[in-house]
Coordinates of C-alpha atoms in Angstrom, one line a residue:
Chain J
X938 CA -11.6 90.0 21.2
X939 CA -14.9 88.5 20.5
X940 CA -15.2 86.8 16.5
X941 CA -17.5 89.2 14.4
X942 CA -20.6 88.2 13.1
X943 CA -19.8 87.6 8.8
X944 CA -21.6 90.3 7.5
X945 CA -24.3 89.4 4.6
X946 CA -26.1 91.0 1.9
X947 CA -29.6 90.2 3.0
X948 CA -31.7 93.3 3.5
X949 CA -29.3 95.5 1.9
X950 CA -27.3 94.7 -1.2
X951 CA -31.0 92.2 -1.6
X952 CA -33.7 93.9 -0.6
X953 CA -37.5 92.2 -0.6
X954 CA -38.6 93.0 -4.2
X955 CA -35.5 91.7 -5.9
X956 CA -36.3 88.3 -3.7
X957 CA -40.3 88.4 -4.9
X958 CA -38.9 88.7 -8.1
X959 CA -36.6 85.5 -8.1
X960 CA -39.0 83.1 -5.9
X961 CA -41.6 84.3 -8.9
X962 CA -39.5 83.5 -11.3
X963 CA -39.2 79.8 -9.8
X964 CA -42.5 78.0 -10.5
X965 CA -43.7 75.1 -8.4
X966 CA -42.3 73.5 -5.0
X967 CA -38.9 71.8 -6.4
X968 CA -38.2 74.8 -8.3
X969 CA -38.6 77.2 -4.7
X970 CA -36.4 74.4 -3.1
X971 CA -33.1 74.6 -5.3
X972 CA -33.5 78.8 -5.1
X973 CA -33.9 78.5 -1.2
X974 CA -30.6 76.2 -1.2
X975 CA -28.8 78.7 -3.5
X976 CA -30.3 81.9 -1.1
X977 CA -28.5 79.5 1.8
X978 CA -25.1 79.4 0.1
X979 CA -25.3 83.2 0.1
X980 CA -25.8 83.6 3.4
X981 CA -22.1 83.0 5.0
X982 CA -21.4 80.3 7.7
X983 CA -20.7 81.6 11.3
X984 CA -17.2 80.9 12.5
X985 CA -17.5 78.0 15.2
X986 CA -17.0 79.8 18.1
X987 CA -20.5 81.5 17.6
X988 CA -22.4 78.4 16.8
X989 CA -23.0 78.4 20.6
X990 CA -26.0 77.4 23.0
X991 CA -26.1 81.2 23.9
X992 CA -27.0 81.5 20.0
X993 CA -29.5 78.4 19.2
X994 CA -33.0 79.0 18.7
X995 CA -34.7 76.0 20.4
X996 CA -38.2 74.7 18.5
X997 CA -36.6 73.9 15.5
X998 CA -36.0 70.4 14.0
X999 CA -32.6 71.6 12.5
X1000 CA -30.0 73.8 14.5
X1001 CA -30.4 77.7 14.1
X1002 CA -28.5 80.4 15.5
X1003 CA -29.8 83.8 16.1
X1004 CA -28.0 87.3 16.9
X1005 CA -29.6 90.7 16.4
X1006 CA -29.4 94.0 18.2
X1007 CA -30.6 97.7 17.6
X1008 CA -27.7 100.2 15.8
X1009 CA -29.2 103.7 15.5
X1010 CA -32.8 102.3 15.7
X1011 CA -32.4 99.6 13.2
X1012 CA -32.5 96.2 13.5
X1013 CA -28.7 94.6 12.9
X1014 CA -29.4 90.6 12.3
X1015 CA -27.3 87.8 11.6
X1016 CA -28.6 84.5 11.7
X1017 CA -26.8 80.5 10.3
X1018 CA -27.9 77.4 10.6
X1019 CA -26.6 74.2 9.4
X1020 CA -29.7 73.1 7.4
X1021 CA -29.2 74.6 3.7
X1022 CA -33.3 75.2 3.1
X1023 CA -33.5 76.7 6.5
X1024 CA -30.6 79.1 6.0
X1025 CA -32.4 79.9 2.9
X1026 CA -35.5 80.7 4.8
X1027 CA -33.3 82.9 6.6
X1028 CA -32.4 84.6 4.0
X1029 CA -35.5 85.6 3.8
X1030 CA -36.6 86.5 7.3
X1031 CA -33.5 88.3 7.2
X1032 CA -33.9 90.5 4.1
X1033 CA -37.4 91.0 5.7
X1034 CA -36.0 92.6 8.9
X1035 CA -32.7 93.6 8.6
X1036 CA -32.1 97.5 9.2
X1037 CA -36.1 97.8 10.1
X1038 CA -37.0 100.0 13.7
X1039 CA -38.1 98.1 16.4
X1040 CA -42.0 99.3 15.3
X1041 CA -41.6 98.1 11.9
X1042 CA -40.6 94.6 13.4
X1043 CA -43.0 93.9 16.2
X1044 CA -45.8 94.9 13.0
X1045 CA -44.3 92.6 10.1
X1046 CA -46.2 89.7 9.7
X1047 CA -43.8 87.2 8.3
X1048 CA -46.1 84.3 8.1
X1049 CA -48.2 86.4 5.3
X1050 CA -45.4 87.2 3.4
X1051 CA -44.0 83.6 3.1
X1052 CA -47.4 82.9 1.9
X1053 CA -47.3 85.4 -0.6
X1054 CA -44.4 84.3 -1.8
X1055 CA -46.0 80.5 -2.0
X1056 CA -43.7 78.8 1.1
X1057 CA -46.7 78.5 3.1
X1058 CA -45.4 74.8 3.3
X1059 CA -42.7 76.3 6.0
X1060 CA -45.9 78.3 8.2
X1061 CA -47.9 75.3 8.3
X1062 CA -48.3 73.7 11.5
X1063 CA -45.2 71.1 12.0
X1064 CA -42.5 73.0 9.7
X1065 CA -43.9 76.6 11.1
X1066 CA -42.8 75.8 14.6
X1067 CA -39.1 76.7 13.7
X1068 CA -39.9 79.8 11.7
X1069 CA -42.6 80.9 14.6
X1070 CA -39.9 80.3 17.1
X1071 CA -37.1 82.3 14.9
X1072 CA -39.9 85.1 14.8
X1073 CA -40.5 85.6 18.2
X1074 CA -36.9 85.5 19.1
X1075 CA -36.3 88.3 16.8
X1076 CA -39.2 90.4 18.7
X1077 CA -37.3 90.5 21.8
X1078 CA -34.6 92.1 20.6
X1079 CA -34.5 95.9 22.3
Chain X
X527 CA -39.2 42.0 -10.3
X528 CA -37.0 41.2 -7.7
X529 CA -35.2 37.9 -7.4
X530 CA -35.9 37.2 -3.9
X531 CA -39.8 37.9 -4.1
X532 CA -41.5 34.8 -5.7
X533 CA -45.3 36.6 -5.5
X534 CA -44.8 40.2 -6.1
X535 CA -47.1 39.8 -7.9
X536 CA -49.6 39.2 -5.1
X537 CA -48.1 42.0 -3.6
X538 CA -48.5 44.9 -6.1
X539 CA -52.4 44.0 -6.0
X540 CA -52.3 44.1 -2.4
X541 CA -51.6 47.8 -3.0
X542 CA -54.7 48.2 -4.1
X543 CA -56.5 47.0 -1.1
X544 CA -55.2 50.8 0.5
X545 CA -57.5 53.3 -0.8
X546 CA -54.9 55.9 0.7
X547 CA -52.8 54.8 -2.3
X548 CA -56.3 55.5 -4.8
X549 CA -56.5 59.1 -3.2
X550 CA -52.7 59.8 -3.7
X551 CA -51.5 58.1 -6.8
X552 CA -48.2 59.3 -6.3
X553 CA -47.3 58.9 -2.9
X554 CA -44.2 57.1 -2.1
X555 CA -45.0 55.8 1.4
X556 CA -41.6 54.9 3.3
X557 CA -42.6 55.8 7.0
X558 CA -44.5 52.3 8.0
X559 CA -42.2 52.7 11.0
X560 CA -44.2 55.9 12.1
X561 CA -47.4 54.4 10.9
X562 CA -49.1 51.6 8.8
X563 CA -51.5 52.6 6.1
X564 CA -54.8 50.4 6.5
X565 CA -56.1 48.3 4.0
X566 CA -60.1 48.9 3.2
X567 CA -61.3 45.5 5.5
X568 CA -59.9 47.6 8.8
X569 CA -62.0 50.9 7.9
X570 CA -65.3 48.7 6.6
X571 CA -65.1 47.1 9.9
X572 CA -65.0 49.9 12.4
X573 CA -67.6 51.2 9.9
X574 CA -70.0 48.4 9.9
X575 CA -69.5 48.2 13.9
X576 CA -71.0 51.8 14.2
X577 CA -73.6 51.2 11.7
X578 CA -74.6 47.8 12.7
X579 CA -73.6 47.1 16.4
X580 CA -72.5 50.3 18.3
X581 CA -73.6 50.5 21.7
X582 CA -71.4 50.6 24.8
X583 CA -69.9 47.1 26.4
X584 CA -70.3 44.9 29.2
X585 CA -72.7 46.7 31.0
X586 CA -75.9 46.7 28.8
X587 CA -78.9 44.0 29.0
X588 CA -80.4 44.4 25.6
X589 CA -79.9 42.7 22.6
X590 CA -77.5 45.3 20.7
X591 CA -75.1 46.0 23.1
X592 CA -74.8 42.2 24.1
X593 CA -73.7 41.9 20.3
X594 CA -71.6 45.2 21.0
X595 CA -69.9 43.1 23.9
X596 CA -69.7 40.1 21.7
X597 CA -67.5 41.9 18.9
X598 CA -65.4 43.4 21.0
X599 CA -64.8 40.4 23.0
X600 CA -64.5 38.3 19.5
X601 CA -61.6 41.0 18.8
X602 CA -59.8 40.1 22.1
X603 CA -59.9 36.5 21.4
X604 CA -59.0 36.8 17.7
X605 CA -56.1 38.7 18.7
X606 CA -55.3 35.9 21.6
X607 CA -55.6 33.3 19.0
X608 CA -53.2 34.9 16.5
X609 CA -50.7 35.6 19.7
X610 CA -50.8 31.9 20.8
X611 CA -52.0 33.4 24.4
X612 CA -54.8 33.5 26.4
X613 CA -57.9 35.8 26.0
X614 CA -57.9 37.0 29.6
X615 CA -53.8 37.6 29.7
X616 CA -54.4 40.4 26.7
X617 CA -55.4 43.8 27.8
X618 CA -56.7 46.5 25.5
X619 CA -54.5 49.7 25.5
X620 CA -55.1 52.9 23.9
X621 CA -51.3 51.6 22.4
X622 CA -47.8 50.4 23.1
X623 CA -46.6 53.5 25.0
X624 CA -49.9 53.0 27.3
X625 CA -49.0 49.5 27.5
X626 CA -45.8 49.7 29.2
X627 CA -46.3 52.5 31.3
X628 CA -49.2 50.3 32.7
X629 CA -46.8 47.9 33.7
X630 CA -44.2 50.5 34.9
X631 CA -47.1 51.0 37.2
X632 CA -49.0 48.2 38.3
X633 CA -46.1 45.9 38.5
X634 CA -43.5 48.2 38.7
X635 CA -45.0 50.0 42.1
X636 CA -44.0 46.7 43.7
X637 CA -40.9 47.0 43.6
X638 CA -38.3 48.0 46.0
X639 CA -35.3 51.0 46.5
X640 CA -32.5 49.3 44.8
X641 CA -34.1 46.8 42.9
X642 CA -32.7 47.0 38.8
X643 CA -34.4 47.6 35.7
X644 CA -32.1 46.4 33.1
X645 CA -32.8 48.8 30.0
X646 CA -31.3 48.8 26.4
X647 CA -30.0 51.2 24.2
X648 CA -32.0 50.4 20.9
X649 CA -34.8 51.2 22.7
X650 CA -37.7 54.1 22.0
X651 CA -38.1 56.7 24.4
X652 CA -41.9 54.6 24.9
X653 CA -39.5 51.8 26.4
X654 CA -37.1 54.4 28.8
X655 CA -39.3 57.0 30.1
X656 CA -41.8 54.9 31.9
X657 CA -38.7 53.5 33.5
X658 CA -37.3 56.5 34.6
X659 CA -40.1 57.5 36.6
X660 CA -40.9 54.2 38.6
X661 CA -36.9 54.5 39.3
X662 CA -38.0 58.3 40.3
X663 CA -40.8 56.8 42.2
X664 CA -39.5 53.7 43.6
X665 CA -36.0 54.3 43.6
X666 CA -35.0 51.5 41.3
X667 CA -32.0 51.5 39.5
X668 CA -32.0 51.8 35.6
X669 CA -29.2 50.0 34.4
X670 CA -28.4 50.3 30.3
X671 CA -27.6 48.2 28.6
X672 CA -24.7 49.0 26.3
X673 CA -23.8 48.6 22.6
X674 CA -21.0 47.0 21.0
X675 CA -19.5 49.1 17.9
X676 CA -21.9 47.6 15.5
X677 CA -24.7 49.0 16.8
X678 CA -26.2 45.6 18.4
X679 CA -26.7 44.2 21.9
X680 CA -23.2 43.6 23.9
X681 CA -24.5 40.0 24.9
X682 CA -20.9 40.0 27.7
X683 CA -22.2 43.1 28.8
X684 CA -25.9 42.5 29.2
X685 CA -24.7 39.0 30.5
X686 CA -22.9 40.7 33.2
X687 CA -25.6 43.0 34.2
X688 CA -28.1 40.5 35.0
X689 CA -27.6 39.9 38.9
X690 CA -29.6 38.9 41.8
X691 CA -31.2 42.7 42.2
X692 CA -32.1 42.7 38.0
X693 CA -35.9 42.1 38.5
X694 CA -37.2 43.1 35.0
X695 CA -35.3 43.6 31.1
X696 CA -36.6 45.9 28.5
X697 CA -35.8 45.1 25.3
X698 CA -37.4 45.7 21.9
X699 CA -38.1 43.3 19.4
X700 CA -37.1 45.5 16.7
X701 CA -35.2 49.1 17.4
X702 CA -37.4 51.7 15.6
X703 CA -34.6 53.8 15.0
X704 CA -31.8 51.5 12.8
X705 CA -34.1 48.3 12.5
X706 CA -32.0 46.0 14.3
X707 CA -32.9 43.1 15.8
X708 CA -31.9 42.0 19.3
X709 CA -30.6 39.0 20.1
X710 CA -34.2 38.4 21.7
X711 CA -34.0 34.3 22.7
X712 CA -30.5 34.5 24.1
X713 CA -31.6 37.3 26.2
X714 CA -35.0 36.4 27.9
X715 CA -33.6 32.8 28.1
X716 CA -30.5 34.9 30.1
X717 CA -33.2 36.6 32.1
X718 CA -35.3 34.1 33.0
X719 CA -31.9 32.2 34.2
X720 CA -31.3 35.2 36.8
X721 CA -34.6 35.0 37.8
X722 CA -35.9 38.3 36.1
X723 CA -38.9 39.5 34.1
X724 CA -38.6 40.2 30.8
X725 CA -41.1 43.1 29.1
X726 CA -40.8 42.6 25.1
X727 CA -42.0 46.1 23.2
X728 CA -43.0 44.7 19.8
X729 CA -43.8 48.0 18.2
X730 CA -41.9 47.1 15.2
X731 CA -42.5 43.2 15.4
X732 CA -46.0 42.5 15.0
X733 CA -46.3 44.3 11.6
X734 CA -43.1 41.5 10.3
X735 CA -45.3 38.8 11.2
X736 CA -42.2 38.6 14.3
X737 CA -42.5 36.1 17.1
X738 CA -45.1 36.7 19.4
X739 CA -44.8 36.3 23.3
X740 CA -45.4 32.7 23.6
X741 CA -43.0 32.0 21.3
X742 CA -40.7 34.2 22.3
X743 CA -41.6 33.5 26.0
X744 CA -41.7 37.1 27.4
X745 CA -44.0 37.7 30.5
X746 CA -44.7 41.2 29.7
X747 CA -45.3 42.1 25.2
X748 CA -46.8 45.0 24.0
X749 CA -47.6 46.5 20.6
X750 CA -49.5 49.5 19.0
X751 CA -52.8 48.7 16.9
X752 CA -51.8 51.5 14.0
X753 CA -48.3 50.1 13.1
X754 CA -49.8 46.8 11.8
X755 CA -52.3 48.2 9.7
X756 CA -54.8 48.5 12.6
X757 CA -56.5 52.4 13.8
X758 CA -55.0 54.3 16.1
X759 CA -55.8 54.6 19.5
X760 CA -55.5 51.3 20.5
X761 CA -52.8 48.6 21.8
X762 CA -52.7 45.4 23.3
X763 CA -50.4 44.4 26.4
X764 CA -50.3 40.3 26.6
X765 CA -49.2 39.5 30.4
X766 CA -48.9 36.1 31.7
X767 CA -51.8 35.1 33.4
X768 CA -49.9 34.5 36.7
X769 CA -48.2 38.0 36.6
X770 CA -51.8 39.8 36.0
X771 CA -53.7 37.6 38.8
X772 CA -51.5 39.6 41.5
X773 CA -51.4 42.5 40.2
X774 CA -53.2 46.0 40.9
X775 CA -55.1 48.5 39.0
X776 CA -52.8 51.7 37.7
X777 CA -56.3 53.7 36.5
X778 CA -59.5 53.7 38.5
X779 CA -63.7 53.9 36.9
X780 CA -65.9 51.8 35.2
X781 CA -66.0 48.8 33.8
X782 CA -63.1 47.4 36.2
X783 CA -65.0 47.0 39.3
X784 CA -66.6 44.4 40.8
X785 CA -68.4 46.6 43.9
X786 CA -67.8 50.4 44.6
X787 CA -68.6 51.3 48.1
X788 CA -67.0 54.8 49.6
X789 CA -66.2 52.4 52.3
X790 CA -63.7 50.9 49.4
X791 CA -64.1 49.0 46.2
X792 CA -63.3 45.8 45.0
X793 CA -62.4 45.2 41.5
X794 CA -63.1 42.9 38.3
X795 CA -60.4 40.2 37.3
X796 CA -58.2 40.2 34.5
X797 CA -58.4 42.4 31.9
X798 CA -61.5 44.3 32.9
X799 CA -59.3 45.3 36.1
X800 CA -57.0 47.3 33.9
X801 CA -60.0 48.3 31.1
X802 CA -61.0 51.2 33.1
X803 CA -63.9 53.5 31.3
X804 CA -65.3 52.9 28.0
X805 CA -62.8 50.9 25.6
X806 CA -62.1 51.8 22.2
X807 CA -64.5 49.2 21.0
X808 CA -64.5 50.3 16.9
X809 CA -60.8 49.8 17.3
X810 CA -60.8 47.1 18.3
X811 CA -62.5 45.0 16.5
X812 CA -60.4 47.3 13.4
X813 CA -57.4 45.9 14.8
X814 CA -58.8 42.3 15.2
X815 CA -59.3 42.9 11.4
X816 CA -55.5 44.4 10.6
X817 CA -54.3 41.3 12.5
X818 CA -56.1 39.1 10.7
X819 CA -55.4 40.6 7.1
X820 CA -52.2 40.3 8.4
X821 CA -52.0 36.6 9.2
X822 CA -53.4 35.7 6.2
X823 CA -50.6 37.2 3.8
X824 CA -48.1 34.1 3.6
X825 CA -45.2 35.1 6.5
X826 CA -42.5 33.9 3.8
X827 CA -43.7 35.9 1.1
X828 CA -44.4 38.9 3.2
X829 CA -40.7 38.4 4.5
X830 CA -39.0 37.4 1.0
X831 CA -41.3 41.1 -0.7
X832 CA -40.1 43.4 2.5
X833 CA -36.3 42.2 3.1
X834 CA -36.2 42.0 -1.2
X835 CA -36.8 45.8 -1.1
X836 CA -34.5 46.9 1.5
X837 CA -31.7 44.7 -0.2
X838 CA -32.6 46.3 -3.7
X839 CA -32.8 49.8 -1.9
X840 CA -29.3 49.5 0.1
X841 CA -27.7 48.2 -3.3
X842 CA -29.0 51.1 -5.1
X843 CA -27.4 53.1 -2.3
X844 CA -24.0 51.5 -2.5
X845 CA -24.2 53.9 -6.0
X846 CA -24.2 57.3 -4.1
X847 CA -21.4 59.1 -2.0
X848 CA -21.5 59.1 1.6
X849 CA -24.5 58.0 2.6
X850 CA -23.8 56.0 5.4
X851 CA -26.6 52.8 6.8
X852 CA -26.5 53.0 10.4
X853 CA -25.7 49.6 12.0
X854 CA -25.5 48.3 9.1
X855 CA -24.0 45.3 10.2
X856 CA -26.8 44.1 12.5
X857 CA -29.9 42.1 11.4
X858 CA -32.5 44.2 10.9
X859 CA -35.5 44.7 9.9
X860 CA -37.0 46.3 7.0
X861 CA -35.7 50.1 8.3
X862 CA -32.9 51.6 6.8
X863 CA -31.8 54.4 8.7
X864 CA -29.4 56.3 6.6
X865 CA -26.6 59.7 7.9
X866 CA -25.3 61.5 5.2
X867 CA -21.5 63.1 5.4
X868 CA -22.6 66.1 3.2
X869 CA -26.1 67.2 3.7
X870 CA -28.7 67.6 6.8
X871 CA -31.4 64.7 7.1
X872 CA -34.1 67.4 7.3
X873 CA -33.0 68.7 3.6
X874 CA -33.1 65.8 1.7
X875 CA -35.8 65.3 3.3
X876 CA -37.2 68.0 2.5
X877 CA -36.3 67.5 -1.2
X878 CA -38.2 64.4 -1.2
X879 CA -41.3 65.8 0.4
X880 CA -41.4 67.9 -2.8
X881 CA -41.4 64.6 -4.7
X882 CA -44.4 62.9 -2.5
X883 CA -42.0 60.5 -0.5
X884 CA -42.2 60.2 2.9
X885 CA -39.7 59.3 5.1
X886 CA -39.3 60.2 9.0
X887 CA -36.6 62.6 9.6
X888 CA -35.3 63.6 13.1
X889 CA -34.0 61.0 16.2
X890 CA -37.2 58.7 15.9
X891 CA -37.7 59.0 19.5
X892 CA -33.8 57.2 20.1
X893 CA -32.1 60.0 21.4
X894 CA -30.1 57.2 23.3
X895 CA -29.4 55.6 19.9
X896 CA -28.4 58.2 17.7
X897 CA -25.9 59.2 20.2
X898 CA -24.4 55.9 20.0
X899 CA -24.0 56.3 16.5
X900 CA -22.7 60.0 17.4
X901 CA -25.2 61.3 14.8
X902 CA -27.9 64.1 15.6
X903 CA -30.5 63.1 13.0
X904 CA -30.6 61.0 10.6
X905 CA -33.2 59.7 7.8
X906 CA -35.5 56.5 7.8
X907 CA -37.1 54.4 5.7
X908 CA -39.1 51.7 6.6
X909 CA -40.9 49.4 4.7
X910 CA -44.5 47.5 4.5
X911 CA -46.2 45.0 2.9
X912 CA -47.9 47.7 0.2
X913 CA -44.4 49.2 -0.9
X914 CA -42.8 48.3 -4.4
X915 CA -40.0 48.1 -6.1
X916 CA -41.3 51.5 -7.7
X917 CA -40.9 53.1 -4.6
X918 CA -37.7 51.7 -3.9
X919 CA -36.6 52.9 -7.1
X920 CA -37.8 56.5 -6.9
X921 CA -36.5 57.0 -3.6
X922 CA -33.2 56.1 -4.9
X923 CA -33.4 58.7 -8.0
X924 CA -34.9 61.5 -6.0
X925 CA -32.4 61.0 -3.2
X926 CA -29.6 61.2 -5.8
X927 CA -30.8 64.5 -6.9
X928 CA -31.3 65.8 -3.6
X929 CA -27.3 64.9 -2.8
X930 CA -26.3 66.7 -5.6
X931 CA -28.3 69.8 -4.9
X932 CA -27.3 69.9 -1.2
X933 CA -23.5 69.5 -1.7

């Protein structure tokens, strides 16, 4: 039997308001740093075995690992990596999709919400690769 | 002050000679490796040529771009002069990848199916890559040259590499990656012996006031303008005159003919033959400048300020939990690339960005290296003339905080 992805509270138990509310609540860059490391330890590790080259997002400068699929029209997504700060950006790109239809995820732009949110450090040009390529992965899923 | 630097003194007012450092106040600069910051002479003097003398070279009859010509020619033998070599055995490059790959071509097309390149493992990709495709071309052999557990050279090994096919040896002066410094004089004397060629890449050389080719006696040496404090977009390849007399052009168009007929062309001599189109003139007469700035910093001070930082900063590192200095053992120069047991390069670095210190992050181009070292990325810092013990010091706070977060 195949391992099961660890399930995670990102777009459910946390939903996109209660993280506005906490990356608010941490003024300036450092501050935004230590609250994406802390989103990263809630986000659970993937058991080895799915750490796999069928699972790695390539284009980004740490290692990433990508699963989603469509149960009852909504987007189930599990993503790890073994950067901290990136697994806290996923975090967020999680809670942003996670249970959305297919529509709702080809129309989300991501890139304006992390701005919102003031990471546009991680959508400018050398650091946004990763995120772009996480992005686009996450359209293709049917 | 540190001990081991008699004039820092002389070097925290060199700092102010970088107006980068006036626009940024806080910047922690520790990625000289990646790119030199330029001191105010470099950017005055591609300035004044555009203002004063800009016109195109070698091919104009009137009075401005004869002066045009002159500078830029003044900038080759300037350079010569500081190299100990000839001004006709240095050819401008756009930089030290160019610069090798030009050789890879011109001389390397000569070479025959089973003839052997003798490559090492501290090199940067700059120094395989070219390589690999003459050997695609050509069908050389690349042969590397291994490692011993330390992280240096395996003189045995490399020793019993060099045979009677080994017709050229790669080797960098400095690796980019950990820093460390070949055994450079035991190897080109060992090449020379077998009756190879040996191609020097001084990347990370120049900018450590390092030996230059005729000291060192390489036939092929080749360095990037914007690592010692020069503009990018330009290089210099020295080649021995005898080497460049035979050999052909790699890119064809102006400037490095002699006669163009469609019945066939014959070309200029040495180094207009391998100048082809309009040079980077500004740059260099900027990196005539650099290199000059340069020379005129005393080379013990200069090494006494840089190897007195990294020895402050890999004390101050002794203080923190598993970091580890790759090939730490090695002579190196002033990089320090460190792996950390607990937390991913690109965090801390990450976490020091947020500070203003800068520091490369990634495989620096050595994927050969790092696998050596069995480590995926890992985080350096390289020094330069401008950095102080300031610097040294925040790094070492920051990257204690960033440790503590990240475990």
């Amino acid at each position: 039997m195949n391992p099961s992805y660890p399930h995670h509270p990102f777009g459910e138990r946390i939903d996109k308001a209660a993280l506005q509310t906490r990356l608010e609540a941490a003024q300036g860059w450092e501050a935004k740093n230590r609250l994406l490391v802390q989103l990263g330890r809630e986000l659970p590790d993937w058991p080895a075995t799915l750490r796999d080259d069928a699972h790695l997002v390539s284009g980004c400068e740490s290692r990433v690992w990508l699963h989603g699929e469509y149960v009852d029209g909504q987007l189930r997504l599990y993503a790890d990596s073994d950067s901290r700060i990136v697994k806290g950006l996923l975090a967020l790109v999680l809670t942003a999709y996670c249970g959305q239809t297919a529509e709702m995820v080809a129309r989300f732009d991501a890139e304006a919400w992390l701005q919102t949110l003031g990471l546009q450090r991680f959508v400018s040009a050398s650091r946004g690769n990763g995120l772009r390529a996480i992005i686009r992965h996450i359209r293709e899923y049917r | 002050m540190s001990p081991q630097c008699p004039n820092s003194d002389l070097f925290s007012q060199l700092r102010s000679e970088f107006p980068i450092f006036g626009t940024h106040p806080e910047l922690v600069y520790l990625d000289s490796a990646a790119t030199a910051q330029k001191p105010r002479c470099v950017l005055d003097a591609e300035r004044r040529f555009y203002e004063e003398h800009n016109a195109n070279v070698h091919r104009g009859s009137y009075a401005l771009a004869i002066a045009a010509t002159d500078a830029f020619e003044n900038a080759r033998s300037s350079i010569a002069g500081l190299l100990g070599v000839a001004s006709d055995e240095l050819i401008f490059t756009r930089g030290c990848t160019e610069g090798i790959n030009l050789v890879a071509h011109s001389w390397g097309d000569s070479l025959a199916a089973g003839d052997e390149i003798l490559v090492s493992t501290l090199e940067h990709h700059a120094n395989i890559v070219p390589w690999q495709l003459l050997a695609q071309r050509r069908g050389v052999v690349i042969r590397p040259i291994p490692l011993n557990a330390a992280g240096q050279i395996d003189l045995p090994a490399y020793q019993a590499l060099l045979g009677p096919r080994t017709r050229l040896v790669a080797i960098t002066q400095a690796a980019n990656a950990t820093g460390t410094l070949p055994p450079l004089a035991e190897m080109i004397a060992a090449a020379h012996a077998a009756g190879a060629l040996v191609l020097v890449d001084g990347a990370q050389g120049v900018v450590h006031r390092a030996d230059g080719p005729a000291a060192l006696a390489a036939d092929f040496y080749a360095f990037s303008g914007h690592k010692v404090y020069g503009p990018t977009g330009i290089g210099v390849l020295y080649a021995r005159r005898e080497l460049l007399a035979n050999l052909p052009p790699w890119q064809g168009g102006g400037e490095m003919i002699e006669r163009v007929s469609f019945a066939g062309s014959s070309f200029a001599p040495a180094p207009q033959r391998f100048e082809a189109g309009t040079p980077p003139i500004a740059q260099a007469i900027g990196l005539a400048t650099a290199m000059r700035w340069l020379a005129a910093l005393d080379a013990a001070d200069l090494h006494a300020h840089e190897t007195g930082l990294q020895h402050r900063l890999e004390t101050g590192l002794l203080d923190l939990p598993g970091v580890q200095v790759l090939a730490a053992a090695t002579p190196r120069a002033p990089i320090t690339a460190l792996h950390f047991a607990g937390a991913h390069a690109y965090d801390v670095a990450h976490c020091l960005d947020a500070r203003q210190i800068a520091v490369r992050v990634g495989q620096h181009c050595a994927h050969p290296l790092l696998a050596h070292f069995g480590v995926s990325s890992s985080l350096r810092v390289s020094l330069a003339a401008y950095n102080t013990t300031d610097d040294i010091d925040r790094f070492l706070v920051a990257l204690g905080e960033a440790l503590e977060l990240l475990a």
